[in-house]
Amino acid sequence: MRPMPLLLLPLLLPTAALAQGARISEVLVFPGGAEVQRVLTVAAGTQEAQFACIPARIQLDALQARGSAGLQVGELRVHTQPSAAVPECSGNPPLDAQIRELEDRRAALQAETKALDLVLGYLKASGDPKAPAQAAVADALRRQAEAALKSQHLLARRIEQLDDQLKPLLAERDEARGGVEQWHRVSVRVAGSGELTLTTRSPHAGWQPVYRADLDSSNSRIAFERRAEVQQATGESWRGVKLVLSTQQPRRATALPDPQPWLLRKMEPRMQPLARASMPMAAPPAPKVAMELAGTRDLAADLPSFETDFDLQFTVPESVQLASGSERRSFTLQRLSWNAELVTQVQPRAQAQAYLMATVKRPEGFFPAGSLLLARDGRHVGESHFAPGSEAEQRLFFGPDDRLRVRVEPEQREAANGGFIGNRKVIALQRSYLLENTGSKPLNVQLVEAGPVAQHEDIKVESRFEPAPAASTWRELPGVSLWRFSLAPKAQQRVRAQYELSAPKDMAVAGWP
């Protein structure tokens, strides 16, 4: 076969633009995933552009290619290869260069060590006691051996230091090479010239929102900070990329399910087996109607920033380095300051402990649910969860408030005529609580009490309170009453709640005390 003339080679090269010139230009990270943009400059006359060494941890159905003005984009083809077939894809050029430099220095030190071993061997042979010795020669041999042994010791120390530097670098390279089993090569048909952008999406990256609320109790203000903890395991390092953090949450539901008909059906009574003394009879299978009610409906579980109609995006000003694996980067996104109304709240039936609560207006914007670190006057008090709801006011609790002493007195019960009046059963309950401000400053106190609520016309509930509550349906919860007090230092407040419950004697009542 005749060799191809060299003059034809320049004409064939532009037909395929390889990915050596491709670079990651921008990474858009959101909770639960990331979009990576790669950019390749395409020269005129190129028919196919290739992006090689893409880790096989992307969503292939989300691949997108677009060209700049003057560059038309055609079909995409994806070729997948095992990691062993493309060793060049598993490399990290800066890391590999650093490892090679340290390995070369270590090899040079080992060569010096071996040379000193030869020198020490020669000196040992020259100092044979059977040979005639001269004082000057013996002293020279001793000095040379001493210098060689000292140099050998220093070389060993330097080799140890290089080993200490190499260990983490080798571990990082092994982690990167061992994490990806397959690599993609994406080929794009193009016409024209310009910049070609390939967007890939991976679920193996994302950021977690972390919030911190520091309450200034003297000024009733909250210093609120939102942070992003970014981590990626895409199989490739992000080096010198533009990082954009979005509050968009693609894993949330994308549409409403179709409404289901509200069907009222007659429930057929379940047949009870007849008891037999000789042999128990097995119960019949459950009726089909009951099975349909239980299983037919599949209910769905339920920096600088730029705000769109659907998300809030934060751009990290400087280029970012983030390795694939265990490395994590933390960024402060925003610092806010909120006015707060401070209240000491107690729910004595649940717990004889008061808690400091701050009420703030619902913050505007997008706040993905995340962990909340709580501090009071600069001191950490605990952790909670922050997920703003639709309510106009949001409540944040800042730990126990021991300034308010809560005493829950024993519940008193009375049952008239042995618990029955005529054909009805009756019971009277009295609950009493004593609140005391043991601090040196006045306290705004809220007491919340959940009382009984009748859900049947034959069940009667009469309630009497002393003093009268400020609200009898707190937070739109029936039967939940709210009292508000302003307690001066060392002042006390007693709250009594009396309930009289009655129901038909033969009625089984859920929640009956």
XYZ file of C-alpha atoms in Angstrom:
513
model
C 0.000 0.000 0.000
C 1.467 3.328 -1.038
C 1.929 5.919 1.765
C -0.412 8.877 1.728
C 1.245 12.086 0.574
C 1.964 14.434 3.461
C 0.501 17.363 1.561
C -3.001 15.897 1.919
C -2.885 15.719 5.723
C -3.697 19.410 6.402
C -6.815 19.055 4.273
C -8.113 16.131 6.347
C -7.468 17.436 9.832
C -10.354 19.997 10.071
C -13.019 17.330 9.434
C -12.964 16.289 13.098
C -12.338 18.694 15.979
C -11.150 16.654 18.931
C -11.904 17.503 22.531
C -8.360 18.407 23.576
C -9.487 22.017 23.289
C -12.740 21.424 25.175
C -13.021 22.898 28.633
C -15.628 23.071 31.377
C -16.793 26.672 31.255
C -19.653 26.707 33.786
C -21.339 24.423 36.293
C -24.910 25.098 37.409
C -25.495 23.286 40.695
C -28.846 22.830 42.386
C -30.046 20.668 45.278
C -29.964 17.174 43.823
C -27.923 17.598 40.655
C -25.739 19.729 38.407
C -25.470 20.848 34.787
C -21.939 20.950 33.356
C -21.222 23.066 30.273
C -18.267 22.191 28.051
C -17.106 24.581 25.319
C -15.135 23.663 22.201
C -13.929 26.025 19.477
C -14.820 24.655 16.043
C -12.817 25.755 13.012
C -14.328 26.320 9.580
C -14.631 23.158 7.519
C -15.054 20.854 10.519
C -17.752 18.271 9.987
C -17.729 16.531 13.368
C -16.710 17.750 16.817
C -15.899 15.316 19.606
C -16.043 15.692 23.367
C -14.031 12.850 24.879
C -13.460 11.695 28.446
C -16.927 12.434 29.819
C -17.593 10.255 32.901
C -20.469 7.816 32.401
C -22.352 9.303 35.328
C -24.498 11.644 33.312
C -28.106 11.462 32.179
C -27.852 10.677 28.481
C -31.419 11.799 27.804
C -30.470 15.292 29.051
C -27.587 15.840 26.594
C -27.853 19.155 24.764
C -25.568 20.756 22.178
C -25.858 24.287 20.866
C -23.670 26.439 18.688
C -22.873 30.103 18.677
C -23.838 32.377 15.794
C -22.494 30.884 12.569
C -22.344 27.299 13.839
C -25.109 24.822 13.057
C -25.534 21.689 15.178
C -26.774 18.325 13.910
C -27.063 14.830 15.353
C -25.313 13.613 18.517
C -23.662 10.209 18.870
C -22.434 8.698 22.134
C -19.734 6.039 22.276
C -19.088 4.374 25.638
C -15.765 2.717 26.517
C -14.502 0.932 29.647
C -11.988 2.757 31.784
C -9.203 0.314 30.911
C -9.543 1.141 27.200
C -9.027 4.884 27.697
C -6.401 5.345 30.430
C -5.891 8.933 29.291
C -9.380 9.796 30.541
C -8.630 8.817 34.124
C -5.767 11.246 34.430
C -5.541 14.580 36.153
C -2.728 16.421 34.303
C -1.809 18.863 37.119
C -1.955 16.105 39.715
C -0.027 13.671 37.517
C 2.669 16.293 36.899
C 3.018 16.942 40.631
C 3.285 13.209 41.340
C 5.897 12.712 38.602
C 7.989 15.579 39.962
C 7.987 14.117 43.470
C 8.710 10.619 42.139
C 11.683 11.956 40.133
C 13.072 13.698 43.204
C 12.630 10.525 45.220
C 14.412 8.458 42.563
C 17.342 10.910 42.575
C 17.634 10.631 46.347
C 17.534 6.849 46.139
C 20.361 6.971 43.566
C 22.453 9.064 45.957
C 21.698 6.570 48.727
C 22.878 3.638 46.609
C 26.023 5.539 45.656
C 26.760 6.099 49.339
C 26.224 2.390 49.955
C 28.973 1.687 47.402
C 31.243 4.236 49.068
C 30.652 2.730 52.522
C 31.334 -0.737 51.121
C 34.604 0.442 49.634
C 35.630 2.162 52.875
C 34.803 -0.980 54.843
C 37.027 -3.025 52.537
C 39.805 -0.437 52.699
C 39.849 -0.645 56.481
C 40.785 -4.381 56.556
C 42.598 -4.980 59.884
C 45.022 -7.453 58.196
C 46.372 -4.708 55.922
C 49.175 -2.498 57.229
C 47.550 0.594 58.684
C 48.833 4.092 58.744
C 47.472 6.647 61.184
C 46.796 9.266 58.495
C 45.005 6.815 56.180
C 42.877 5.436 59.015
C 41.828 8.931 60.071
C 40.894 9.842 56.494
C 38.829 6.682 56.135
C 37.059 7.448 59.405
C 36.156 10.971 58.313
C 34.899 9.815 54.931
C 32.796 7.069 56.496
C 31.345 9.500 59.048
C 30.397 11.988 56.325
C 28.889 9.216 54.197
C 26.778 7.888 57.095
C 25.494 11.383 57.931
C 24.595 12.001 54.293
C 22.857 8.624 54.165
C 20.793 9.540 57.216
C 19.796 12.924 55.753
C 18.845 11.282 52.455
C 16.607 8.821 54.315
C 14.875 11.710 56.068
C 14.289 13.522 52.764
C 12.895 10.364 51.200
C 10.479 10.032 54.150
C 9.332 13.618 53.640
C 8.712 12.970 49.932
C 6.762 9.815 50.806
C 4.577 11.859 53.148
C 3.867 14.293 50.303
C 3.196 11.506 47.821
C 0.746 9.497 49.934
C -2.233 11.909 49.779
C -1.587 12.660 46.107
C -1.493 8.980 45.200
C -4.646 8.366 47.230
C -6.398 11.211 45.389
C -5.330 9.811 42.011
C -6.416 6.274 42.945
C -9.809 7.598 44.083
C -10.310 9.466 40.816
C -9.218 6.532 38.655
C -11.164 3.932 40.580
C -14.431 5.855 40.737
C -15.368 5.782 37.051
C -15.828 2.471 35.274
C -16.885 3.836 31.863
C -16.326 6.971 29.823
C -18.390 8.598 27.074
C -17.208 10.193 23.848
C -19.867 12.493 22.386
C -19.659 13.299 18.673
C -21.623 16.227 17.254
C -22.220 16.914 13.573
C -21.525 20.578 12.856
C -21.446 23.008 9.964
C -19.774 26.389 10.049
C -17.454 27.778 12.719
C -17.745 29.149 16.238
C -18.112 27.862 19.774
C -19.888 24.593 20.459
C -21.396 24.119 23.932
C -22.287 20.661 25.272
C -24.471 20.544 28.384
C -24.555 17.395 30.498
C -26.607 16.744 33.624
C -25.482 14.538 36.499
C -27.318 13.527 39.667
C -23.959 12.867 41.353
C -23.503 16.486 42.431
C -25.446 19.134 44.255
C -25.521 21.571 47.121
C -27.235 21.414 50.450
C -28.676 24.562 52.019
C -27.484 25.294 55.535
C -28.986 28.181 57.484
C -27.853 29.930 60.654
C -30.063 32.157 62.784
C -28.427 34.184 65.562
C -30.906 35.910 67.853
C -29.974 39.225 69.436
C -32.380 39.016 72.362
C -31.728 42.557 73.611
C -32.682 44.152 70.274
C -35.176 41.517 69.078
C -33.338 40.992 65.802
C -32.189 37.877 63.985
C -29.009 37.760 61.934
C -29.838 35.154 59.311
C -27.191 33.585 57.121
C -27.700 31.161 54.268
C -24.858 28.927 53.145
C -24.346 26.281 50.486
C -22.418 23.055 51.060
C -21.283 21.900 47.589
C -20.041 18.402 46.852
C -19.688 16.435 43.653
C -18.885 12.854 42.680
C -19.209 13.164 38.907
C -15.903 11.366 38.329
C -13.972 14.413 37.113
C -12.473 17.360 38.912
C -13.846 20.842 38.366
C -10.813 23.039 37.817
C -11.119 26.770 37.325
C -14.838 26.681 36.543
C -17.551 29.281 36.928
C -19.903 28.003 39.626
C -23.563 29.041 39.768
C -25.826 27.836 42.594
C -29.539 27.644 41.854
C -32.428 27.130 44.271
C -34.313 25.151 41.614
C -35.265 21.659 42.858
C -35.778 19.345 39.864
C -36.599 16.374 42.081
C -39.847 17.955 43.212
C -43.110 16.997 41.564
C -43.528 18.609 38.159
C -47.330 18.464 37.879
C -50.528 17.926 39.829
C -52.055 14.460 39.798
C -55.514 14.095 38.321
C -58.275 14.518 40.930
C -59.933 11.306 42.020
C -63.723 10.953 42.295
C -65.137 11.182 45.812
C -67.137 7.972 46.072
C -69.430 7.150 48.957
C -70.023 3.440 49.154
C -71.901 1.239 51.505
C -69.468 -0.765 53.544
C -70.636 -4.342 53.760
C -70.220 -5.644 57.338
C -67.480 -8.197 57.673
C -68.776 -11.678 58.433
C -67.631 -12.976 61.796
C -66.965 -16.742 61.976
C -69.120 -18.832 64.274
C -67.231 -20.102 67.260
C -66.981 -23.877 67.524
C -65.628 -25.775 70.421
C -64.166 -28.589 68.385
C -62.319 -26.782 65.579
C -61.901 -23.012 65.035
C -63.149 -21.820 61.692
C -60.822 -19.679 59.633
C -61.987 -16.147 58.901
C -63.081 -15.514 55.299
C -60.968 -13.226 53.095
C -61.616 -9.527 53.253
C -64.375 -8.262 50.919
C -63.244 -6.809 47.575
C -64.742 -3.422 48.454
C -62.395 -3.042 51.407
C -59.422 -3.955 49.225
C -60.393 -1.343 46.632
C -60.653 1.380 49.255
C -57.212 0.510 50.575
C -55.289 0.071 47.360
C -56.835 1.631 44.271
C -55.569 5.188 44.864
C -51.841 5.752 44.571
C -51.491 9.027 46.450
C -48.372 10.988 45.492
C -46.146 11.698 48.397
C -46.782 14.622 48.532
C -22.380 35.968 46.242
C -24.103 37.883 43.557
C -27.578 36.751 42.895
C -30.033 36.831 40.033
C -33.699 36.100 40.652
C -35.911 34.650 37.967
C -39.589 33.778 38.140
C -38.668 30.246 39.220
C -35.407 30.342 41.169
C -32.670 32.409 42.743
C -29.159 31.981 41.352
C -25.936 32.786 43.175
C -22.711 33.162 41.199
C -19.382 32.514 42.908
C -17.180 35.475 41.850
C -13.880 33.612 41.559
C -13.170 30.417 39.626
C -13.679 27.273 41.659
C -11.581 24.149 42.170
C -13.534 21.127 43.396
C -12.303 17.559 43.196
C -14.618 14.612 42.672
C -15.118 12.562 45.809
C -15.009 13.543 49.445
C -14.037 17.211 49.052
C -16.696 19.705 50.117
C -16.823 23.465 49.621
C -18.868 25.874 51.693
C -20.040 29.248 50.365
C -21.838 32.067 52.144
C -24.720 33.008 49.863
C -26.516 35.796 51.691
C -26.712 37.603 55.031
C -30.079 38.975 56.152
C -31.382 40.817 59.198
C -34.941 40.379 60.459
C -37.034 42.066 63.101
C -38.556 39.524 65.459
C -41.258 39.388 68.082
C -39.971 37.405 71.063
C -42.347 35.280 73.102
C -41.819 32.661 75.773
C -44.191 29.848 74.884
C -45.277 26.907 77.013
C -47.520 23.917 76.318
C -47.807 22.502 79.837
C -49.808 19.382 78.926
C -47.026 18.317 76.567
C -44.055 19.478 78.662
C -43.518 21.592 81.773
C -40.805 23.574 80.013
C -40.990 26.996 78.363
C -39.231 27.786 75.078
C -38.126 31.069 73.545
C -39.902 31.675 70.241
C -39.247 34.371 67.645
C -41.918 35.293 65.129
C -40.778 36.887 61.858
C -42.459 37.820 58.611
C -42.133 35.160 55.970
C -38.953 35.923 53.995
C -39.465 36.664 50.331
C -37.703 34.588 47.721
C -36.666 30.974 47.380
C -35.460 29.036 50.420
C -34.985 25.299 49.821
C -35.528 23.223 52.947
C -32.345 22.665 54.919
C -30.794 22.334 58.337
C -30.904 25.356 60.639
C -28.218 26.177 63.185
C -29.603 28.202 66.086
C -27.651 30.657 68.222
C -28.825 32.978 70.952
C -26.699 36.046 71.614
C -23.789 34.431 69.797
C -23.960 31.072 71.575
C -25.031 27.876 69.885
C -28.273 26.488 71.326
C -29.138 23.652 68.949
C -30.256 22.640 65.491
C -33.589 22.562 63.718
C -35.060 22.446 60.204
C -35.882 25.480 58.090
C -38.597 25.201 55.447
C -40.694 28.372 55.157
C -44.364 27.580 54.734
C -47.133 29.601 53.199
C -48.053 31.375 56.438
C -47.433 35.098 56.649
C -45.537 34.647 59.918
C -42.828 32.088 60.557
C -41.868 30.773 63.975
C -38.308 30.017 65.042
C -37.588 28.429 68.418
C -34.323 29.246 70.183
C -34.208 26.631 72.884
C -35.511 26.408 76.450
C -36.306 29.576 78.367
C -35.604 28.729 81.989
C -36.633 32.193 83.162
C -40.232 30.967 83.161
C -40.953 28.347 85.798
C -43.876 26.079 84.902
C -45.805 24.060 87.462
C -48.404 21.526 86.317
C -50.770 20.738 89.162
C -52.381 17.285 89.425
C -55.429 16.863 87.228
C -58.726 16.737 89.139
C -61.488 14.382 88.002
C -65.124 14.175 89.077
C -67.695 11.636 87.874
C -71.290 12.409 88.970
C -73.298 9.406 90.301
C -70.506 6.981 89.621
C -69.917 8.400 86.137
C -73.481 8.075 84.784
C -76.458 10.451 84.654
C -79.457 8.670 83.247
C -78.326 6.942 80.081
C -75.212 9.111 79.666
C -71.706 8.836 81.036
C -70.244 12.090 82.375
C -66.790 13.158 83.528
C -65.482 16.556 84.695
C -61.786 17.482 84.436
C -59.886 20.427 85.872
C -56.379 21.341 84.800
C -54.392 24.037 86.544
C -51.030 25.599 85.733
C -48.860 28.105 87.602
C -46.405 30.277 85.690
C -43.681 32.323 87.408
C -41.173 34.759 85.950
C -37.960 34.054 87.850
C -35.889 36.484 85.770
C -35.087 40.149 86.197
C -36.909 41.369 83.066
C -40.557 41.249 82.004
C -41.593 38.306 79.827
C -44.157 38.063 77.061
C -45.709 34.657 77.670
C -47.954 32.441 75.571
C -49.697 29.414 77.015
C -51.230 26.894 74.608
C -53.772 24.317 75.788
C -55.396 21.624 73.631
C -58.893 20.840 74.901
C -61.402 18.157 73.865
C -63.364 18.595 70.621
C -66.629 16.731 69.980
C -66.958 15.209 66.523
C -70.351 13.573 67.006
C -73.693 15.161 67.790
C -74.237 12.848 70.776
C -70.912 13.843 72.368
C -71.125 17.037 74.431
C -68.222 19.186 75.666
C -68.506 22.193 77.965
C -65.381 24.264 78.610
C -64.717 26.973 81.198
C -61.464 28.897 81.516
C -60.017 31.242 84.112
C -58.919 33.705 82.866
C -60.520 33.704 79.441
C -58.152 32.825 76.581
C -57.143 35.366 73.973
C -57.995 32.902 71.186
C -60.042 29.713 71.245
C -58.905 28.407 67.856
C -55.157 28.943 67.795
C -53.549 28.612 64.339
C -56.918 27.394 63.019
C -56.715 24.312 65.218
C -60.101 23.509 66.790
C -60.099 23.214 70.558
C -56.599 24.718 70.943
C -56.748 27.833 73.141
C -54.124 30.540 73.570
C -53.434 32.826 76.534
C -51.158 35.841 76.410
C -49.563 37.419 79.474
C -46.967 40.022 80.267
C -45.283 38.799 83.429
C -43.270 41.253 85.479
C -40.137 39.975 87.246
C -41.045 37.539 90.079
C -44.748 37.734 89.092
C -47.014 34.683 88.887
C -50.005 33.733 86.770
C -52.396 30.829 87.265
C -54.471 29.338 84.447
C -57.394 26.944 84.991
C -59.195 24.907 82.351
C -62.357 22.921 83.226
C -63.971 20.434 80.848
C -67.187 18.483 81.264
C -67.634 15.615 78.820
C -70.742 13.505 78.297
C -71.699 10.807 75.836
C -74.257 7.964 75.557
C -73.519 5.248 78.043
C -73.187 2.522 75.413
C -71.046 4.596 72.972
C -67.355 3.818 72.688
C -65.604 7.190 72.404
C -62.061 7.453 71.102
C -59.978 9.771 73.285
C -62.246 9.438 76.322
C -60.159 10.153 79.407
